[in-house]
PDB file of C-alpha atoms in Angstrom:
ATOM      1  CA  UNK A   9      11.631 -47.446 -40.281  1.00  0.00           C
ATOM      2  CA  UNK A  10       8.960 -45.017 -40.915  1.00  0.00           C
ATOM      3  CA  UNK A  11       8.836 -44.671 -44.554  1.00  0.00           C
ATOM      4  CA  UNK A  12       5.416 -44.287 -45.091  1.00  0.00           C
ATOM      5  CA  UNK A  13       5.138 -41.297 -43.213  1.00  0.00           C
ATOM      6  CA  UNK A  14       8.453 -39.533 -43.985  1.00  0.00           C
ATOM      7  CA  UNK A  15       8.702 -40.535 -47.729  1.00  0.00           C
ATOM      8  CA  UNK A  16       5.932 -42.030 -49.426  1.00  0.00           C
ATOM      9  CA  UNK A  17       3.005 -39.619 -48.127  1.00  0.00           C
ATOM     10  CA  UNK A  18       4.746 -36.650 -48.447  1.00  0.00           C
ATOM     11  CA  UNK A  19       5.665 -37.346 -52.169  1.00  0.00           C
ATOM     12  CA  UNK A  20       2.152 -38.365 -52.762  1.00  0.00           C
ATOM     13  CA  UNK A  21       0.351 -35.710 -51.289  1.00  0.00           C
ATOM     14  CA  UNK A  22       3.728 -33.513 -53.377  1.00  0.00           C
ATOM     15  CA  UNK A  23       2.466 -35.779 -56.724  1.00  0.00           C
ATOM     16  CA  UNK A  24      -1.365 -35.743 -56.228  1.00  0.00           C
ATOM     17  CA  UNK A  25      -1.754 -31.878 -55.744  1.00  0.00           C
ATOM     18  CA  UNK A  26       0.766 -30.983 -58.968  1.00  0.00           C
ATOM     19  CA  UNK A  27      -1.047 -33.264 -61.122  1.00  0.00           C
ATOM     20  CA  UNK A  28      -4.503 -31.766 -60.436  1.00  0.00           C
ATOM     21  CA  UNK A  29      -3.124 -28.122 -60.788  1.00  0.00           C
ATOM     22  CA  UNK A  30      -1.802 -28.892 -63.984  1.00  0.00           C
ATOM     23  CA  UNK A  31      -5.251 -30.600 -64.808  1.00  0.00           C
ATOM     24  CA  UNK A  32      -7.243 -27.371 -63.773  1.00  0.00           C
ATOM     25  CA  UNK A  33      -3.955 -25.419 -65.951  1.00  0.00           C
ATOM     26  CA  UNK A  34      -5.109 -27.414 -68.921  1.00  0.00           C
ATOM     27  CA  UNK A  35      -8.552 -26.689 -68.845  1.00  0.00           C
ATOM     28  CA  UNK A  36      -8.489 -22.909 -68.369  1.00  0.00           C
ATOM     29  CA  UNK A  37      -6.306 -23.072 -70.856  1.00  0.00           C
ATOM     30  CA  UNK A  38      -8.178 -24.977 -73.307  1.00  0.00           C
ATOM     31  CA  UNK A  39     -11.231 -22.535 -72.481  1.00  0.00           C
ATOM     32  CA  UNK A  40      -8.792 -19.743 -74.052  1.00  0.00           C
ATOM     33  CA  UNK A  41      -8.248 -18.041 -70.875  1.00  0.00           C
ATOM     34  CA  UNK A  42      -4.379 -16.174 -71.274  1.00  0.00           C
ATOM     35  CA  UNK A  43      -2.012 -14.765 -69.125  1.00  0.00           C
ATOM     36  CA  UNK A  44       0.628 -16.454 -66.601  1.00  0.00           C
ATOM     37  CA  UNK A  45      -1.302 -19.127 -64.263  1.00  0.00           C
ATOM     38  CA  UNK A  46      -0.166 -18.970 -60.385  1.00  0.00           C
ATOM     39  CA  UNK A  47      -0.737 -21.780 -57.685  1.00  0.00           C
ATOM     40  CA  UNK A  48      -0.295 -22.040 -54.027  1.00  0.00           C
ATOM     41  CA  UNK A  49      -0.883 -25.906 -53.997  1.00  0.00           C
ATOM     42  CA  UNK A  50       3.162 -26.450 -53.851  1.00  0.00           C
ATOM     43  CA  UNK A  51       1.918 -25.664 -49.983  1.00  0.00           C
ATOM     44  CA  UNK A  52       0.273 -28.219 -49.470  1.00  0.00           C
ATOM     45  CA  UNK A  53       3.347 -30.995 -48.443  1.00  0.00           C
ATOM     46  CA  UNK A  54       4.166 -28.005 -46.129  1.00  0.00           C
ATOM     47  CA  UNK A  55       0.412 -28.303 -43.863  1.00  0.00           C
ATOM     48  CA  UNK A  56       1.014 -32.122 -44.443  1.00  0.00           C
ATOM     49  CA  UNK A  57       4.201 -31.977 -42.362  1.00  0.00           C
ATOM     50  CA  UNK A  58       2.178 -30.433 -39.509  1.00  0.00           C
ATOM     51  CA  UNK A  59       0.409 -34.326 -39.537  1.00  0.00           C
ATOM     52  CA  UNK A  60       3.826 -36.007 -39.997  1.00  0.00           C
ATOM     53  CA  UNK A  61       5.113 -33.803 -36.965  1.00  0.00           C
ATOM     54  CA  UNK A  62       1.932 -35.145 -34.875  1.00  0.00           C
ATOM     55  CA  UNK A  63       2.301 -38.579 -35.991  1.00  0.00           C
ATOM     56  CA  UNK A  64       6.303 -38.624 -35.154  1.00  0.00           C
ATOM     57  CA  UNK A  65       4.991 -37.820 -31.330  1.00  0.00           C
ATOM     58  CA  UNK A  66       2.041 -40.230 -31.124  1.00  0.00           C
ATOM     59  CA  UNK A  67       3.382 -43.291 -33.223  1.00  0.00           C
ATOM     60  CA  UNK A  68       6.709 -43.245 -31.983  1.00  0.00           C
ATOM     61  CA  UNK A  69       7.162 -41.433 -28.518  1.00  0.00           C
ATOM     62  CA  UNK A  70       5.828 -44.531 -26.501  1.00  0.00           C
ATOM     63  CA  UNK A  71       7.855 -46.964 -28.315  1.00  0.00           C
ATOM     64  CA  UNK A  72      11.262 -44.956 -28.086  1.00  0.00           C
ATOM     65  CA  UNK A  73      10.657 -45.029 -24.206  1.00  0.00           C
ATOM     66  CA  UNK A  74      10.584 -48.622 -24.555  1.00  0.00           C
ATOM     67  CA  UNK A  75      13.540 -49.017 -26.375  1.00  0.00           C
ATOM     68  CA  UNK A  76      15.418 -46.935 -23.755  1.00  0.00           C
ATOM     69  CA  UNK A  77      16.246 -43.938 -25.581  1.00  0.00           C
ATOM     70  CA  UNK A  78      16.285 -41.135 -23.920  1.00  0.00           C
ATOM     71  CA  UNK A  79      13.641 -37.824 -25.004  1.00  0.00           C
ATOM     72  CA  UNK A  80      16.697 -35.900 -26.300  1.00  0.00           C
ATOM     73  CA  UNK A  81      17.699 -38.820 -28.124  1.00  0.00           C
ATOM     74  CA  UNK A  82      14.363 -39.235 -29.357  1.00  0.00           C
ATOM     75  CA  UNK A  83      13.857 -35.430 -30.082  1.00  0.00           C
ATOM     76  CA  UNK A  84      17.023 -35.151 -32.118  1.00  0.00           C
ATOM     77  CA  UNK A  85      16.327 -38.169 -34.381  1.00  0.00           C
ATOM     78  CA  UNK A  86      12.950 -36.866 -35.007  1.00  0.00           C
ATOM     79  CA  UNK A  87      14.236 -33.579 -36.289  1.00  0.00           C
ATOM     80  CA  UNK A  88      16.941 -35.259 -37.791  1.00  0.00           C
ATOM     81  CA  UNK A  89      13.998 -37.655 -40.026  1.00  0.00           C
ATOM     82  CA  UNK A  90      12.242 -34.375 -40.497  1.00  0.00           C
ATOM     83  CA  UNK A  91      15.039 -33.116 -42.172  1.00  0.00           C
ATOM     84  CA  UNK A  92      15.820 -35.237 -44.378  1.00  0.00           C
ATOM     85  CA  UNK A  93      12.494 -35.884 -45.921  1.00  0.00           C
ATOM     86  CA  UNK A  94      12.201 -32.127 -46.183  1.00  0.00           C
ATOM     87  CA  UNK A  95      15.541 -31.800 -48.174  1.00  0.00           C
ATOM     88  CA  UNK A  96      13.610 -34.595 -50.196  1.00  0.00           C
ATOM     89  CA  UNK A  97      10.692 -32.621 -50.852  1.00  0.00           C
ATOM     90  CA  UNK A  98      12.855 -29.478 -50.943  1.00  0.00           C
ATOM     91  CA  UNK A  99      14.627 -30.500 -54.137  1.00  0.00           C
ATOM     92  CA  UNK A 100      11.559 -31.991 -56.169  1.00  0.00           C
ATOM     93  CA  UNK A 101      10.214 -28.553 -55.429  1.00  0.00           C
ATOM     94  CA  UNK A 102      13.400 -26.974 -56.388  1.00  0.00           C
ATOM     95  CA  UNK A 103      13.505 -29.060 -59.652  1.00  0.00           C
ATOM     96  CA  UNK A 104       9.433 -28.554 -60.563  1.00  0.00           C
ATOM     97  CA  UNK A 105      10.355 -24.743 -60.744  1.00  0.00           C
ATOM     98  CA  UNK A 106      13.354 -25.209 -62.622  1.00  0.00           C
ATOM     99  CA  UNK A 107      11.326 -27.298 -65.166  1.00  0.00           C
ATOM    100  CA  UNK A 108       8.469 -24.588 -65.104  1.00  0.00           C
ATOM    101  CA  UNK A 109      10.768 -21.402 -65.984  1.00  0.00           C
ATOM    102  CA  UNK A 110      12.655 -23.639 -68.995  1.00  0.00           C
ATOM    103  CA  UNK A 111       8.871 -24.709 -70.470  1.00  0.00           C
ATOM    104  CA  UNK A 112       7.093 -21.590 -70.065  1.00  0.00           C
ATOM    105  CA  UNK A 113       4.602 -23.053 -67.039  1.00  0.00           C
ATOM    106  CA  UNK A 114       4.545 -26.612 -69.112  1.00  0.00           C
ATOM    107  CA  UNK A 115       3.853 -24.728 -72.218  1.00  0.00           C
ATOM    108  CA  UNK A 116       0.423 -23.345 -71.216  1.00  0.00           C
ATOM    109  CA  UNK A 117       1.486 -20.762 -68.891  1.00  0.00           C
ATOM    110  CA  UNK A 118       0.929 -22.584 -65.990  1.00  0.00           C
ATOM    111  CA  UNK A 119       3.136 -22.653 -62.955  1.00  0.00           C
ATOM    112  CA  UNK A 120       3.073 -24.741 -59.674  1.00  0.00           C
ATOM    113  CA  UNK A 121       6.326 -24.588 -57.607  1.00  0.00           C
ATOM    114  CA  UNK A 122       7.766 -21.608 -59.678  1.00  0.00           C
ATOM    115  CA  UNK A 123       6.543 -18.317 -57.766  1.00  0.00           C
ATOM    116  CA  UNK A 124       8.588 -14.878 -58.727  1.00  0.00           C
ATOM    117  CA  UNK A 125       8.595 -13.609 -55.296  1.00  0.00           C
ATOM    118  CA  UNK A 126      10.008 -16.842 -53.654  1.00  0.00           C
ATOM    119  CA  UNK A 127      12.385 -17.222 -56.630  1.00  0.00           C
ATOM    120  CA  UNK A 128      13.402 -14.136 -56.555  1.00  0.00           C
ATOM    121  CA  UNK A 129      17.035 -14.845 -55.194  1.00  0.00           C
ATOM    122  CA  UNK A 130      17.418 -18.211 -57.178  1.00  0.00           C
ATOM    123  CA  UNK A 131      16.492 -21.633 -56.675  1.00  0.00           C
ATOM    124  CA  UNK A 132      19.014 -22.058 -53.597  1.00  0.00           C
ATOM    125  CA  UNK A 133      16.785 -19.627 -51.946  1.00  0.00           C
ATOM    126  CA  UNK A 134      13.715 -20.645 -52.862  1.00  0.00           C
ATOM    127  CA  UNK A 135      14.622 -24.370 -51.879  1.00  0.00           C
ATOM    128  CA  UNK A 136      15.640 -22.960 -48.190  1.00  0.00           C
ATOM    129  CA  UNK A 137      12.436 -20.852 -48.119  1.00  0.00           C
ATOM    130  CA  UNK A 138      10.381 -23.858 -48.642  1.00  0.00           C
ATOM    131  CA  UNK A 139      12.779 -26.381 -46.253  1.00  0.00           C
ATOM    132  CA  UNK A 140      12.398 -24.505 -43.340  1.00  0.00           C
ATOM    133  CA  UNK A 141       8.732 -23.784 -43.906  1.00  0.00           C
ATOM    134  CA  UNK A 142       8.260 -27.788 -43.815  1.00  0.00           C
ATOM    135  CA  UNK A 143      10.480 -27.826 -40.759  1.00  0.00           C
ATOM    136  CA  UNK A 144       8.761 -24.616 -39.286  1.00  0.00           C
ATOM    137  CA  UNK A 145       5.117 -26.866 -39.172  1.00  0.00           C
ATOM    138  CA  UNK A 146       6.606 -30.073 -38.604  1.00  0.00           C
ATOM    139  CA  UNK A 147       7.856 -28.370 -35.392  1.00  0.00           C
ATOM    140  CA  UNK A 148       4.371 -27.308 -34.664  1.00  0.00           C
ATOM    141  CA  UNK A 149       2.837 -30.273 -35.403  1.00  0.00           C
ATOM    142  CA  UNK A 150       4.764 -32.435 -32.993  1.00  0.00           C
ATOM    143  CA  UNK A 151       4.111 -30.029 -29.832  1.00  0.00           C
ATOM    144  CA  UNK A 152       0.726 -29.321 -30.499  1.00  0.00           C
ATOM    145  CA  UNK A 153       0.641 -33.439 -30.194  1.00  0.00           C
ATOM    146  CA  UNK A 154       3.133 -33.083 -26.910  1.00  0.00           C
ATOM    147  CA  UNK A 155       0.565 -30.579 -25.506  1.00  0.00           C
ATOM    148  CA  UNK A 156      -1.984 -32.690 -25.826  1.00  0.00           C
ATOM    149  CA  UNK A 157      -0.708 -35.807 -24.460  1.00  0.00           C
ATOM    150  CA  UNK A 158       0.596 -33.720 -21.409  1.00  0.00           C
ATOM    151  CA  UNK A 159      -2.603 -31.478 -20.896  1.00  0.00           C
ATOM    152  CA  UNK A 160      -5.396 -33.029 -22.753  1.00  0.00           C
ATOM    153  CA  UNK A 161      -7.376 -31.985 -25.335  1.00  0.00           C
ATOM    154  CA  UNK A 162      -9.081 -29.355 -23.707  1.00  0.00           C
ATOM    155  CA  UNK A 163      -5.747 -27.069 -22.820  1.00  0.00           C
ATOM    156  CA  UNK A 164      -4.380 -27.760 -26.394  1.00  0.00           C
ATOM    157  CA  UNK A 165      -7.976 -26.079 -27.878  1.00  0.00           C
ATOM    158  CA  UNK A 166      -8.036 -23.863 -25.707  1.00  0.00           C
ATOM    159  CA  UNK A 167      -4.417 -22.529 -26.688  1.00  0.00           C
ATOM    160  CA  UNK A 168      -5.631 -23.037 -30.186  1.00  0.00           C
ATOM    161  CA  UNK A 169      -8.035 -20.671 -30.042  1.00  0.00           C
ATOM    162  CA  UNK A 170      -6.078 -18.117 -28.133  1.00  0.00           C
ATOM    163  CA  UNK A 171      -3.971 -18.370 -31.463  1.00  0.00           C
ATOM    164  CA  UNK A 172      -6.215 -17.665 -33.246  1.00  0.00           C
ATOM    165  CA  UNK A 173      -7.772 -14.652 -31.010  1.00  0.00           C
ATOM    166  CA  UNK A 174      -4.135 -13.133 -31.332  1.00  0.00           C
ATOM    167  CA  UNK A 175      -3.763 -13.253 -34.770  1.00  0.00           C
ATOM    168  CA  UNK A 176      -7.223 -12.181 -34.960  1.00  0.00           C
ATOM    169  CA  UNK A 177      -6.720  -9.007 -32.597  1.00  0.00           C
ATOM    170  CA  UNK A 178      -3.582  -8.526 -34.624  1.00  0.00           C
ATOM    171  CA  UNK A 179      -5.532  -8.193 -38.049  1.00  0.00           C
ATOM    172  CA  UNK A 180      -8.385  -6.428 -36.484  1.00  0.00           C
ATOM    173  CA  UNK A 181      -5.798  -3.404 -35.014  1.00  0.00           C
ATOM    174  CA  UNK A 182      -3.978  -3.402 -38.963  1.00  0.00           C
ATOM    175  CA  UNK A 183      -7.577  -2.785 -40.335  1.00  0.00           C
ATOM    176  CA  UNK A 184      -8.153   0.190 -37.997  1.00  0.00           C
ATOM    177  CA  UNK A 185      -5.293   1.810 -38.330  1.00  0.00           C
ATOM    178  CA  UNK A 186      -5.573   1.308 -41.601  1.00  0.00           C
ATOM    179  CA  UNK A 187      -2.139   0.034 -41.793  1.00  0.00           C
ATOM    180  CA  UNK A 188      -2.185  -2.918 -44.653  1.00  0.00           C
ATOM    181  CA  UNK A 189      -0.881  -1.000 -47.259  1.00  0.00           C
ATOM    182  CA  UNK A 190       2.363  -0.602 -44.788  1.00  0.00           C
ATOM    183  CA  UNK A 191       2.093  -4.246 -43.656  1.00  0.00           C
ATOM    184  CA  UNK A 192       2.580  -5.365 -47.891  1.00  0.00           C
ATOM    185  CA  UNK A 193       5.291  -3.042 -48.319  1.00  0.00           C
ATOM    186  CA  UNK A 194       6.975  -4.638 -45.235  1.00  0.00           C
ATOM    187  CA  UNK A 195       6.632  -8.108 -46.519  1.00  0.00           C
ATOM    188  CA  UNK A 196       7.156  -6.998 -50.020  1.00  0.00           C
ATOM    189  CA  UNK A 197      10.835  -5.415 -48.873  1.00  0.00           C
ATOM    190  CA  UNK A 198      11.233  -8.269 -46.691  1.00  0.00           C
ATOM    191  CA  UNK A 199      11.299 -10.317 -49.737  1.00  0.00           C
ATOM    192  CA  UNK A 200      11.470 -14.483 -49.572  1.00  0.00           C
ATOM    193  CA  UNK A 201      14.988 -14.740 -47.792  1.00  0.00           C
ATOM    194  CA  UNK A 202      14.462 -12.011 -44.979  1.00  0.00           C
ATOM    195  CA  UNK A 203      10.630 -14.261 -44.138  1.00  0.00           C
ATOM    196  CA  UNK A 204      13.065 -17.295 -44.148  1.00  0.00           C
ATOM    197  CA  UNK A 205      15.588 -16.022 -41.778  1.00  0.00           C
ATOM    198  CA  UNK A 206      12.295 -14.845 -39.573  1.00  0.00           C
ATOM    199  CA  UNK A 207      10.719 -18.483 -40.073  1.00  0.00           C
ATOM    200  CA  UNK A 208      14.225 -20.082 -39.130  1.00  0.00           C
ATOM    201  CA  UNK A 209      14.431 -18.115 -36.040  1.00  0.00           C
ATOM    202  CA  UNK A 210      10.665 -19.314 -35.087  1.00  0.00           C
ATOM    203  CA  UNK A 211      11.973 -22.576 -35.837  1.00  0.00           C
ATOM    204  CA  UNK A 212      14.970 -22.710 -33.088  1.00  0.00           C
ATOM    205  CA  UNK A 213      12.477 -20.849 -30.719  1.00  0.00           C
ATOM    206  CA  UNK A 214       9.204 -23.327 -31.456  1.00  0.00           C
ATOM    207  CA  UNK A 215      11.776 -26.429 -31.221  1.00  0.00           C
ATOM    208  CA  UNK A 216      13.033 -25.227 -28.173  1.00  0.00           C
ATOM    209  CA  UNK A 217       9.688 -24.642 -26.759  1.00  0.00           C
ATOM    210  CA  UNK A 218       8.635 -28.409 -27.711  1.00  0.00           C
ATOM    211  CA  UNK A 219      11.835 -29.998 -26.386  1.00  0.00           C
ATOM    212  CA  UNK A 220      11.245 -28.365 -22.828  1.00  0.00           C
ATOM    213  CA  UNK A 221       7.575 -29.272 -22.895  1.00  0.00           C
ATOM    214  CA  UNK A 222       9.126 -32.911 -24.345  1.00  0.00           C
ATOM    215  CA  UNK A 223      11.141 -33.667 -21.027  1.00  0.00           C
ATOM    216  CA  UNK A 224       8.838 -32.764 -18.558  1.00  0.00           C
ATOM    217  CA  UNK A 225       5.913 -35.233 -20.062  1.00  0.00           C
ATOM    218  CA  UNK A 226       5.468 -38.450 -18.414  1.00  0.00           C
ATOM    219  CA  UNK A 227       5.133 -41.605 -19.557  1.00  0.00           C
TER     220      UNK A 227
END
């Protein structure tokens, strides 16, 4: 029923940011700039699915309880929708690169869903690597949104910004220890698929975490 959010926003927000990196592609380009041309805006459906995941809990939630579903039903068909829209985007991304390696980056170089290190083990991989990214922040998105109908807004900042203290702490004790050059060879050995697996096993953990929260919020 939700198509808007699910299908058409996702593939527009997909459309929107490819055609505007291959507009700034064409013009450093055409200012005779050379060499390969890398972009991370093939993220951007991925923080976009955070919204969708938010949306899913406060469009829908109230609604389902009305219809007499029950939260795991609920739950389950909202990972299940989820799902399938990222397989959607999964493949358009998987297809992009696949276009991008057979014209040389469009013919100017310039490349947009095509990244060596995620492509690294073909485009299977790099479609999984980017499907359960999109399901890793959908996840988040929809309990951030159960933590703040349950809590309020003032618990759900405040566990924002003991995020972001954490990861904060966490960079601060790499830089004194002087310990980045050991943190990139960990990712770069990791490669895409072994960050996957890790992202996929924050995914069953997260969703977990949310579904618990999910049963013990009132209506």
């Amino acid at each position: 029923m939700n198509t808007q959010t699910f299908v058409w926003m996702p593939v527009l927000v997909l459309g929107g940011v490819w055609l505007i990196t291959l507009l700034i592609y064409w013009i450093i380009s055409a200012s005779g700039v050379e060499g390969p041309m890398y972009s991370g805006g093939s993220q951007a459906p991925l923080w976009y699915f955070a919204v969708v995941g938010a949306q899913a809990m406060n469009r829908t939630f109230y609604f389902s309880q009305a219809m007499s579903l029950t939260r795991r039903e609920f739950y389950l068909g909202s990972l299940v929708a989820a799902g399938i829209s990222a397989v959607g985007i999964s493949v358009v991304f998987m297809f992009l690169g696949l276009v991008e390696q057979a014209t040389d980056g469009y013919g100017i170089n310039g490349y947009f869903a095509y990244l060596p290190w995620v492509w690294v083990g073909g485009p299977l991989a790099a479609g999984l690597t980017y499907f359960v990214l999109t399901m890793l922040t959908f996840i988040l998105g929809f309990w951030f949104a159960i933590v703040l109908k349950r809590f309020g807004v003032l618990i759900l900042t405040t566990a924002l910004l003991v995020i972001a203290l954490v990861l904060l702490g966490g960079a601060a004790l790499i830089s004194l220890n002087t310990a980045w050059p050991q943190v990139w060879t960990w990712f770069a050995d990791m490669q895409s698929m072994g960050l996957t697996l890790w992202a996929l096993g924050a995914c069953v953990v997260f969703a977990a975490g949310s579904y618990l929260t999910l049963r013990r919020l009132t209506v």
